[in-house]
């Protein structure tokens, strides 16, 4: 059985924006989008913003009536404890956050995130009912060295081990973000992205079967913008996008959302 996958357009604000900018941003975004709340909630496109920890509560409050989800950019796997500087799943849920990024390449590169911590966080999210958007992707040196398949396979193995069974794959999103395409303006071609997305789906098929794999959403990230989004989303295994720079500008991101709805 093939499961219809709802497209997802997710913004990642990284370390940008203040509480004082939140209301104006979403007012401009919704106006640019030009859809009624009913149309936004019609289930054809999931809109989500991963915002800095200090503005999660404000963003969640502002976004709830708009039919837009708010995600954290990181989370700890324990519910509480002596982990200075960390934030837990109950803390996220308390302020209306329903999703979180896990294992973004910037966290792997600068903050010692590993496949093992990514797996623990993914497992905790699935148990807690918070949607994990787990990021994978190769560096330029790995691509040039012909290592795309082995790197993606290694990263996916730890995620799939955390999932345990294929039953909950509609409660997980995998983001393929080639590190060389992030913030560089150098987008992967639609064909390059599709080939890695197909690899990811085939790894999930090997682990849990084709029916479970068909429920998993795999989104692309790396210099996605209003000019390339349509081509990317036209590929059969690309179920959405995780957008950095272009998600900071309400009009740009609204253009991308309209393009996603038109695919
Ligand atoms: P850019 O869209 O700015 O390349 O960032 C991609 C990204 O890292 C999203 O998580």
PDB file of C-alpha atoms and ligand atoms in Angstrom:
ATOM      1  CA  UNK A   1       0.000   0.000   0.000  1.00  0.00           C
ATOM      2  CA  UNK A   2       1.316   3.461  -0.870  1.00  0.00           C
ATOM      3  CA  UNK A   3       0.677   6.230   1.636  1.00  0.00           C
ATOM      4  CA  UNK A   4       0.006   9.768   0.364  1.00  0.00           C
ATOM      5  CA  UNK A   5       2.547  12.058   1.963  1.00  0.00           C
ATOM      6  CA  UNK A   6       1.593  15.652   2.829  1.00  0.00           C
ATOM      7  CA  UNK A   7       4.330  18.044   1.717  1.00  0.00           C
ATOM      8  CA  UNK A   8       6.193  19.949   4.416  1.00  0.00           C
ATOM      9  CA  UNK A   9       7.798  23.362   4.121  1.00  0.00           C
ATOM     10  CA  UNK A  10       9.931  24.041   7.180  1.00  0.00           C
ATOM     11  CA  UNK A  11      11.913  27.157   7.987  1.00  0.00           C
ATOM     12  CA  UNK A  12      15.042  27.023  10.127  1.00  0.00           C
ATOM     13  CA  UNK A  13      15.765  30.432  11.574  1.00  0.00           C
ATOM     14  CA  UNK A  14      19.052  29.227  13.128  1.00  0.00           C
ATOM     15  CA  UNK A  15      20.419  31.974  15.449  1.00  0.00           C
ATOM     16  CA  UNK A  16      18.315  34.788  14.015  1.00  0.00           C
ATOM     17  CA  UNK A  17      15.432  36.991  15.215  1.00  0.00           C
ATOM     18  CA  UNK A  18      14.100  38.341  18.498  1.00  0.00           C
ATOM     19  CA  UNK A  19      10.732  38.086  20.248  1.00  0.00           C
ATOM     20  CA  UNK A  20      10.047  41.637  19.160  1.00  0.00           C
ATOM     21  CA  UNK A  21      10.111  40.519  15.489  1.00  0.00           C
ATOM     22  CA  UNK A  22       7.809  37.510  15.746  1.00  0.00           C
ATOM     23  CA  UNK A  23       4.362  39.074  15.385  1.00  0.00           C
ATOM     24  CA  UNK A  24       5.302  41.287  12.462  1.00  0.00           C
ATOM     25  CA  UNK A  25       7.008  38.390  10.689  1.00  0.00           C
ATOM     26  CA  UNK A  26       3.985  36.086  10.835  1.00  0.00           C
ATOM     27  CA  UNK A  27       1.542  38.873   9.972  1.00  0.00           C
ATOM     28  CA  UNK A  28       3.602  39.606   6.844  1.00  0.00           C
ATOM     29  CA  UNK A  29       3.977  35.910   6.042  1.00  0.00           C
ATOM     30  CA  UNK A  30       0.264  35.171   6.268  1.00  0.00           C
ATOM     31  CA  UNK A  31      -0.584  38.254   4.263  1.00  0.00           C
ATOM     32  CA  UNK A  32       1.884  37.304   1.537  1.00  0.00           C
ATOM     33  CA  UNK A  33       0.606  33.751   1.515  1.00  0.00           C
ATOM     34  CA  UNK A  34      -2.901  35.037   0.873  1.00  0.00           C
ATOM     35  CA  UNK A  35      -4.787  31.950   2.084  1.00  0.00           C
ATOM     36  CA  UNK A  36      -7.597  31.717   4.625  1.00  0.00           C
ATOM     37  CA  UNK A  37      -6.929  29.767   7.862  1.00  0.00           C
ATOM     38  CA  UNK A  38      -9.237  27.023   6.489  1.00  0.00           C
ATOM     39  CA  UNK A  39      -7.163  26.785   3.303  1.00  0.00           C
ATOM     40  CA  UNK A  40      -3.950  26.674   5.353  1.00  0.00           C
ATOM     41  CA  UNK A  41      -5.393  23.932   7.518  1.00  0.00           C
ATOM     42  CA  UNK A  42      -6.757  21.926   4.601  1.00  0.00           C
ATOM     43  CA  UNK A  43      -3.983  19.403   5.045  1.00  0.00           C
ATOM     44  CA  UNK A  44      -2.237  19.921   1.723  1.00  0.00           C
ATOM     45  CA  UNK A  45       0.928  21.476   3.148  1.00  0.00           C
ATOM     46  CA  UNK A  46       2.497  21.369   6.611  1.00  0.00           C
ATOM     47  CA  UNK A  47       4.128  24.674   7.498  1.00  0.00           C
ATOM     48  CA  UNK A  48       6.645  24.711  10.312  1.00  0.00           C
ATOM     49  CA  UNK A  49       9.273  27.078  11.718  1.00  0.00           C
ATOM     50  CA  UNK A  50      12.253  25.974  13.832  1.00  0.00           C
ATOM     51  CA  UNK A  51      13.084  29.036  15.903  1.00  0.00           C
ATOM     52  CA  UNK A  52      15.607  29.945  18.631  1.00  0.00           C
ATOM     53  CA  UNK A  53      14.790  28.737  22.161  1.00  0.00           C
ATOM     54  CA  UNK A  54      14.114  32.235  23.494  1.00  0.00           C
ATOM     55  CA  UNK A  55      11.239  32.804  21.081  1.00  0.00           C
ATOM     56  CA  UNK A  56       9.632  29.344  21.059  1.00  0.00           C
ATOM     57  CA  UNK A  57       6.810  30.325  23.424  1.00  0.00           C
ATOM     58  CA  UNK A  58       5.973  33.540  21.618  1.00  0.00           C
ATOM     59  CA  UNK A  59       6.159  31.893  18.184  1.00  0.00           C
ATOM     60  CA  UNK A  60       3.977  28.961  19.295  1.00  0.00           C
ATOM     61  CA  UNK A  61       1.337  31.362  20.663  1.00  0.00           C
ATOM     62  CA  UNK A  62       1.356  33.450  17.499  1.00  0.00           C
ATOM     63  CA  UNK A  63       1.371  30.465  15.121  1.00  0.00           C
ATOM     64  CA  UNK A  64      -1.294  28.259  16.712  1.00  0.00           C
ATOM     65  CA  UNK A  65      -4.310  30.163  15.348  1.00  0.00           C
ATOM     66  CA  UNK A  66      -2.570  30.396  11.965  1.00  0.00           C
ATOM     67  CA  UNK A  67      -2.299  26.621  11.506  1.00  0.00           C
ATOM     68  CA  UNK A  68       1.513  26.803  11.534  1.00  0.00           C
ATOM     69  CA  UNK A  69       3.679  24.524  13.707  1.00  0.00           C
ATOM     70  CA  UNK A  70       6.669  25.606  15.749  1.00  0.00           C
ATOM     71  CA  UNK A  71       9.760  23.473  16.276  1.00  0.00           C
ATOM     72  CA  UNK A  72      12.833  23.707  18.453  1.00  0.00           C
ATOM     73  CA  UNK A  73      16.283  23.466  16.850  1.00  0.00           C
ATOM     74  CA  UNK A  74      17.595  20.962  19.404  1.00  0.00           C
ATOM     75  CA  UNK A  75      16.399  18.976  22.424  1.00  0.00           C
ATOM     76  CA  UNK A  76      17.833  16.770  25.196  1.00  0.00           C
ATOM     77  CA  UNK A  77      16.746  13.129  25.467  1.00  0.00           C
ATOM     78  CA  UNK A  78      16.172  13.187  29.261  1.00  0.00           C
ATOM     79  CA  UNK A  79      12.981  14.693  30.675  1.00  0.00           C
ATOM     80  CA  UNK A  80      14.888  16.572  33.393  1.00  0.00           C
ATOM     81  CA  UNK A  81      18.209  16.462  35.238  1.00  0.00           C
ATOM     82  CA  UNK A  82      21.588  18.082  35.777  1.00  0.00           C
ATOM     83  CA  UNK A  83      22.208  19.111  32.147  1.00  0.00           C
ATOM     84  CA  UNK A  84      23.114  22.794  32.255  1.00  0.00           C
ATOM     85  CA  UNK A  85      22.041  24.682  29.171  1.00  0.00           C
ATOM     86  CA  UNK A  86      19.801  21.942  27.795  1.00  0.00           C
ATOM     87  CA  UNK A  87      16.042  21.899  27.141  1.00  0.00           C
ATOM     88  CA  UNK A  88      13.785  18.835  27.491  1.00  0.00           C
ATOM     89  CA  UNK A  89      10.749  17.541  25.626  1.00  0.00           C
ATOM     90  CA  UNK A  90       8.277  18.345  28.470  1.00  0.00           C
ATOM     91  CA  UNK A  91       9.645  21.912  28.470  1.00  0.00           C
ATOM     92  CA  UNK A  92       9.003  22.182  24.730  1.00  0.00           C
ATOM     93  CA  UNK A  93       5.522  20.711  24.982  1.00  0.00           C
ATOM     94  CA  UNK A  94       4.624  23.082  27.829  1.00  0.00           C
ATOM     95  CA  UNK A  95       5.067  26.085  25.539  1.00  0.00           C
ATOM     96  CA  UNK A  96       3.186  24.566  22.593  1.00  0.00           C
ATOM     97  CA  UNK A  97       6.127  23.249  20.572  1.00  0.00           C
ATOM     98  CA  UNK A  98       5.223  20.119  18.606  1.00  0.00           C
ATOM     99  CA  UNK A  99       8.441  19.299  16.708  1.00  0.00           C
ATOM    100  CA  UNK A 100      12.207  19.629  16.854  1.00  0.00           C
ATOM    101  CA  UNK A 101      15.187  19.488  14.536  1.00  0.00           C
ATOM    102  CA  UNK A 102      17.723  16.833  15.480  1.00  0.00           C
ATOM    103  CA  UNK A 103      21.286  16.422  14.270  1.00  0.00           C
ATOM    104  CA  UNK A 104      21.505  19.494  12.032  1.00  0.00           C
ATOM    105  CA  UNK A 105      24.943  19.536  10.394  1.00  0.00           C
ATOM    106  CA  UNK A 106      25.807  22.765  12.254  1.00  0.00           C
ATOM    107  CA  UNK A 107      25.200  20.937  15.525  1.00  0.00           C
ATOM    108  CA  UNK A 108      27.223  17.945  14.339  1.00  0.00           C
ATOM    109  CA  UNK A 109      30.051  20.228  13.146  1.00  0.00           C
ATOM    110  CA  UNK A 110      30.264  22.827  15.945  1.00  0.00           C
ATOM    111  CA  UNK A 111      28.606  21.196  18.976  1.00  0.00           C
ATOM    112  CA  UNK A 112      29.811  17.593  18.882  1.00  0.00           C
ATOM    113  CA  UNK A 113      26.456  16.066  17.992  1.00  0.00           C
ATOM    114  CA  UNK A 114      27.017  12.418  17.030  1.00  0.00           C
ATOM    115  CA  UNK A 115      25.013   9.600  15.460  1.00  0.00           C
ATOM    116  CA  UNK A 116      24.637   8.206  19.003  1.00  0.00           C
ATOM    117  CA  UNK A 117      23.126  11.402  20.459  1.00  0.00           C
ATOM    118  CA  UNK A 118      20.946  11.826  17.363  1.00  0.00           C
ATOM    119  CA  UNK A 119      19.584   8.319  17.958  1.00  0.00           C
ATOM    120  CA  UNK A 120      18.826   8.998  21.650  1.00  0.00           C
ATOM    121  CA  UNK A 121      17.050  12.257  20.818  1.00  0.00           C
ATOM    122  CA  UNK A 122      15.042  10.652  18.002  1.00  0.00           C
ATOM    123  CA  UNK A 123      13.905   7.835  20.269  1.00  0.00           C
ATOM    124  CA  UNK A 124      12.903  10.238  23.052  1.00  0.00           C
ATOM    125  CA  UNK A 125      10.878  12.368  20.615  1.00  0.00           C
ATOM    126  CA  UNK A 126       9.006   9.377  19.212  1.00  0.00           C
ATOM    127  CA  UNK A 127       8.162   8.192  22.726  1.00  0.00           C
ATOM    128  CA  UNK A 128       7.051  11.673  23.722  1.00  0.00           C
ATOM    129  CA  UNK A 129       4.915  12.454  20.669  1.00  0.00           C
ATOM    130  CA  UNK A 130       7.064  15.367  19.489  1.00  0.00           C
ATOM    131  CA  UNK A 131       7.839  15.198  15.747  1.00  0.00           C
ATOM    132  CA  UNK A 132      11.563  14.719  15.094  1.00  0.00           C
ATOM    133  CA  UNK A 133      13.017  16.246  11.907  1.00  0.00           C
ATOM    134  CA  UNK A 134      16.286  14.401  11.758  1.00  0.00           C
ATOM    135  CA  UNK A 135      19.019  15.791   9.514  1.00  0.00           C
ATOM    136  CA  UNK A 136      21.535  13.798   7.493  1.00  0.00           C
ATOM    137  CA  UNK A 137      23.970  14.845   4.782  1.00  0.00           C
ATOM    138  CA  UNK A 138      27.502  14.564   3.485  1.00  0.00           C
ATOM    139  CA  UNK A 139      30.286  17.149   3.367  1.00  0.00           C
ATOM    140  CA  UNK A 140      31.883  18.233   0.097  1.00  0.00           C
ATOM    141  CA  UNK A 141      35.010  16.170   0.855  1.00  0.00           C
ATOM    142  CA  UNK A 142      32.819  13.114   1.424  1.00  0.00           C
ATOM    143  CA  UNK A 143      30.937  13.703  -1.854  1.00  0.00           C
ATOM    144  CA  UNK A 144      34.179  14.250  -3.771  1.00  0.00           C
ATOM    145  CA  UNK A 145      35.580  11.100  -2.179  1.00  0.00           C
ATOM    146  CA  UNK A 146      32.640   9.008  -3.410  1.00  0.00           C
ATOM    147  CA  UNK A 147      31.364   8.475   0.122  1.00  0.00           C
ATOM    148  CA  UNK A 148      27.781   9.735  -0.177  1.00  0.00           C
ATOM    149  CA  UNK A 149      26.209   6.291   0.097  1.00  0.00           C
ATOM    150  CA  UNK A 150      28.320   5.150   3.034  1.00  0.00           C
ATOM    151  CA  UNK A 151      27.867   8.392   5.005  1.00  0.00           C
ATOM    152  CA  UNK A 152      24.099   8.506   4.487  1.00  0.00           C
ATOM    153  CA  UNK A 153      23.797   4.785   5.258  1.00  0.00           C
ATOM    154  CA  UNK A 154      25.732   5.197   8.518  1.00  0.00           C
ATOM    155  CA  UNK A 155      23.653   8.211   9.590  1.00  0.00           C
ATOM    156  CA  UNK A 156      20.401   6.456   8.677  1.00  0.00           C
ATOM    157  CA  UNK A 157      21.304   3.220  10.476  1.00  0.00           C
ATOM    158  CA  UNK A 158      21.410   4.979  13.847  1.00  0.00           C
ATOM    159  CA  UNK A 159      18.115   6.733  13.156  1.00  0.00           C
ATOM    160  CA  UNK A 160      16.419   3.499  12.062  1.00  0.00           C
ATOM    161  CA  UNK A 161      17.725   1.692  15.134  1.00  0.00           C
ATOM    162  CA  UNK A 162      16.116   4.412  17.257  1.00  0.00           C
ATOM    163  CA  UNK A 163      12.808   4.018  15.436  1.00  0.00           C
ATOM    164  CA  UNK A 164      12.786   0.307  16.258  1.00  0.00           C
ATOM    165  CA  UNK A 165       9.906  -0.669  14.014  1.00  0.00           C
ATOM    166  CA  UNK A 166       8.435   0.778  10.840  1.00  0.00           C
ATOM    167  CA  UNK A 167       5.094   1.497  12.500  1.00  0.00           C
ATOM    168  CA  UNK A 168       5.819   5.111  13.378  1.00  0.00           C
ATOM    169  CA  UNK A 169       7.487   6.349  10.218  1.00  0.00           C
ATOM    170  CA  UNK A 170       4.746   8.880   9.522  1.00  0.00           C
ATOM    171  CA  UNK A 171       5.768  10.451  12.872  1.00  0.00           C
ATOM    172  CA  UNK A 172       9.318  11.075  11.678  1.00  0.00           C
ATOM    173  CA  UNK A 173      10.742  13.394   9.028  1.00  0.00           C
ATOM    174  CA  UNK A 174      14.225  12.959   7.579  1.00  0.00           C
ATOM    175  CA  UNK A 175      15.909  16.063   6.167  1.00  0.00           C
ATOM    176  CA  UNK A 176      18.617  15.475   3.571  1.00  0.00           C
ATOM    177  CA  UNK A 177      20.904  18.491   3.797  1.00  0.00           C
ATOM    178  CA  UNK A 178      24.158  18.171   1.854  1.00  0.00           C
ATOM    179  CA  UNK A 179      26.576  20.251   3.945  1.00  0.00           C
ATOM    180  CA  UNK A 180      28.133  21.816   0.820  1.00  0.00           C
ATOM    181  CA  UNK A 181      24.745  23.244  -0.190  1.00  0.00           C
ATOM    182  CA  UNK A 182      23.913  24.907   3.152  1.00  0.00           C
ATOM    183  CA  UNK A 183      24.143  28.687   3.071  1.00  0.00           C
ATOM    184  CA  UNK A 184      26.356  28.552  -0.019  1.00  0.00           C
ATOM    185  CA  UNK A 185      23.825  29.370  -2.725  1.00  0.00           C
ATOM    186  CA  UNK A 186      24.947  26.116  -4.328  1.00  0.00           C
ATOM    187  CA  UNK A 187      21.775  23.999  -4.333  1.00  0.00           C
ATOM    188  CA  UNK A 188      21.976  20.308  -5.134  1.00  0.00           C
ATOM    189  CA  UNK A 189      20.356  19.724  -8.496  1.00  0.00           C
ATOM    190  CA  UNK A 190      16.929  18.134  -8.304  1.00  0.00           C
ATOM    191  CA  UNK A 191      18.447  14.944  -9.745  1.00  0.00           C
ATOM    192  CA  UNK A 192      21.293  14.886  -7.169  1.00  0.00           C
ATOM    193  CA  UNK A 193      18.818  15.399  -4.324  1.00  0.00           C
ATOM    194  CA  UNK A 194      16.341  12.831  -5.693  1.00  0.00           C
ATOM    195  CA  UNK A 195      19.061  10.202  -5.934  1.00  0.00           C
ATOM    196  CA  UNK A 196      19.947  10.569  -2.229  1.00  0.00           C
ATOM    197  CA  UNK A 197      16.274  10.723  -1.224  1.00  0.00           C
ATOM    198  CA  UNK A 198      15.714   7.464  -3.149  1.00  0.00           C
ATOM    199  CA  UNK A 199      18.721   5.969  -1.353  1.00  0.00           C
ATOM    200  CA  UNK A 200      17.240   6.980   2.023  1.00  0.00           C
ATOM    201  CA  UNK A 201      13.876   5.458   1.120  1.00  0.00           C
ATOM    202  CA  UNK A 202      15.567   2.262  -0.057  1.00  0.00           C
ATOM    203  CA  UNK A 203      17.440   1.982   3.268  1.00  0.00           C
ATOM    204  CA  UNK A 204      14.128   2.337   5.086  1.00  0.00           C
ATOM    205  CA  UNK A 205      12.561  -0.259   2.757  1.00  0.00           C
ATOM    206  CA  UNK A 206      15.401  -2.680   3.555  1.00  0.00           C
ATOM    207  CA  UNK A 207      14.796  -2.141   7.280  1.00  0.00           C
ATOM    208  CA  UNK A 208      11.010  -2.086   7.490  1.00  0.00           C
ATOM    209  CA  UNK A 209       9.507  -2.872   4.067  1.00  0.00           C
ATOM    210  CA  UNK A 210       8.110  -0.765   1.224  1.00  0.00           C
ATOM    211  CA  UNK A 211       4.800   0.070   2.852  1.00  0.00           C
ATOM    212  CA  UNK A 212       6.421   1.563   5.969  1.00  0.00           C
ATOM    213  CA  UNK A 213       9.007   3.388   3.845  1.00  0.00           C
ATOM    214  CA  UNK A 214       6.299   4.973   1.718  1.00  0.00           C
ATOM    215  CA  UNK A 215       4.964   6.780   4.833  1.00  0.00           C
ATOM    216  CA  UNK A 216       8.257   8.520   5.617  1.00  0.00           C
ATOM    217  CA  UNK A 217       8.611  12.145   4.574  1.00  0.00           C
ATOM    218  CA  UNK A 218      12.056  13.105   3.315  1.00  0.00           C
ATOM    219  CA  UNK A 219      12.634  16.837   2.871  1.00  0.00           C
ATOM    220  CA  UNK A 220      15.546  18.575   1.163  1.00  0.00           C
ATOM    221  CA  UNK A 221      17.622  21.395   2.665  1.00  0.00           C
ATOM    222  CA  UNK A 222      20.478  23.481   1.261  1.00  0.00           C
ATOM    223  CA  UNK A 223      19.991  26.831  -0.514  1.00  0.00           C
ATOM    224  CA  UNK A 224      16.359  26.046  -1.325  1.00  0.00           C
ATOM    225  CA  UNK A 225      14.652  29.227  -2.519  1.00  0.00           C
ATOM    226  CA  UNK A 226      11.647  30.464  -4.536  1.00  0.00           C
ATOM    227  CA  UNK A 227      13.429  29.800  -7.854  1.00  0.00           C
ATOM    228  CA  UNK A 228      14.386  26.186  -7.284  1.00  0.00           C
ATOM    229  CA  UNK A 229      11.633  24.878  -4.985  1.00  0.00           C
ATOM    230  CA  UNK A 230       9.248  23.759  -7.729  1.00  0.00           C
ATOM    231  CA  UNK A 231      11.843  21.677  -9.504  1.00  0.00           C
ATOM    232  CA  UNK A 232      12.944  20.040  -6.250  1.00  0.00           C
ATOM    233  CA  UNK A 233       9.401  19.230  -5.148  1.00  0.00           C
ATOM    234  CA  UNK A 234       8.562  17.721  -8.523  1.00  0.00           C
ATOM    235  CA  UNK A 235      10.874  14.786  -7.707  1.00  0.00           C
ATOM    236  CA  UNK A 236       9.052  11.734  -6.471  1.00  0.00           C
ATOM    237  CA  UNK A 237      10.948  11.222  -3.214  1.00  0.00           C
ATOM    238  CA  UNK A 238      11.278  14.900  -2.248  1.00  0.00           C
ATOM    239  CA  UNK A 239       8.439  15.614   0.169  1.00  0.00           C
ATOM    240  CA  UNK A 240       9.271  19.164   1.127  1.00  0.00           C
ATOM    241  CA  UNK A 241      12.088  21.482   2.080  1.00  0.00           C
ATOM    242  CA  UNK A 242      13.982  22.688   5.135  1.00  0.00           C
ATOM    243  CA  UNK A 243      14.886  26.269   4.417  1.00  0.00           C
ATOM    244  CA  UNK A 244      17.444  28.489   6.140  1.00  0.00           C
ATOM    245  CA  UNK A 245      18.125  31.915   4.624  1.00  0.00           C
ATOM    246  CA  UNK A 246      14.937  32.216   2.571  1.00  0.00           C
ATOM    247  CA  UNK A 247      12.776  31.469   5.642  1.00  0.00           C
ATOM    248  CA  UNK A 248      13.919  34.693   7.305  1.00  0.00           C
ATOM    249  CA  UNK A 249      12.058  36.759   4.713  1.00  0.00           C
ATOM    250  CA  UNK A 250       8.281  36.405   4.969  1.00  0.00           C
ATOM    251  CA  UNK A 251       7.612  37.176   1.308  1.00  0.00           C
ATOM    252  CA  UNK A 252      10.241  34.722   0.042  1.00  0.00           C
ATOM    253  CA  UNK A 253       8.999  31.930   2.254  1.00  0.00           C
ATOM    254  CA  UNK A 254       5.370  32.647   1.283  1.00  0.00           C
ATOM    255  CA  UNK A 255       6.369  32.352  -2.380  1.00  0.00           C
ATOM    256  CA  UNK A 256       7.885  28.958  -1.605  1.00  0.00           C
ATOM    257  CA  UNK A 257       4.734  27.856   0.219  1.00  0.00           C
ATOM    258  CA  UNK A 258       2.570  28.874  -2.730  1.00  0.00           C
ATOM    259  CA  UNK A 259       4.876  26.969  -5.078  1.00  0.00           C
ATOM    260  CA  UNK A 260       4.659  23.903  -2.828  1.00  0.00           C
ATOM    261  CA  UNK A 261       0.857  24.065  -2.865  1.00  0.00           C
ATOM    262  CA  UNK A 262       0.897  24.246  -6.658  1.00  0.00           C
ATOM    263  CA  UNK A 263       3.039  21.106  -7.127  1.00  0.00           C
TER     264      UNK A 263
HETATM  265  P1  LIG B   1      20.084  27.525   3.719  1.00  0.00           P
HETATM  266  O1  LIG B   1      18.687  27.382   3.134  1.00  0.00           O
HETATM  267  O2  LIG B   1      20.383  28.895   4.223  1.00  0.00           O
HETATM  268  O3  LIG B   1      21.120  26.978   2.782  1.00  0.00           O
HETATM  269  O4  LIG B   1      20.128  26.594   5.030  1.00  0.00           O
HETATM  270  C1  LIG B   1      19.696  25.278   4.937  1.00  0.00           C
HETATM  271  C2  LIG B   1      19.608  24.706   6.306  1.00  0.00           C
HETATM  272  O5  LIG B   1      20.607  24.491   6.958  1.00  0.00           O
HETATM  273  C3  LIG B   1      18.268  24.444   6.843  1.00  0.00           C
HETATM  274  O6  LIG B   1      18.339  23.691   8.007  1.00  0.00           O
END
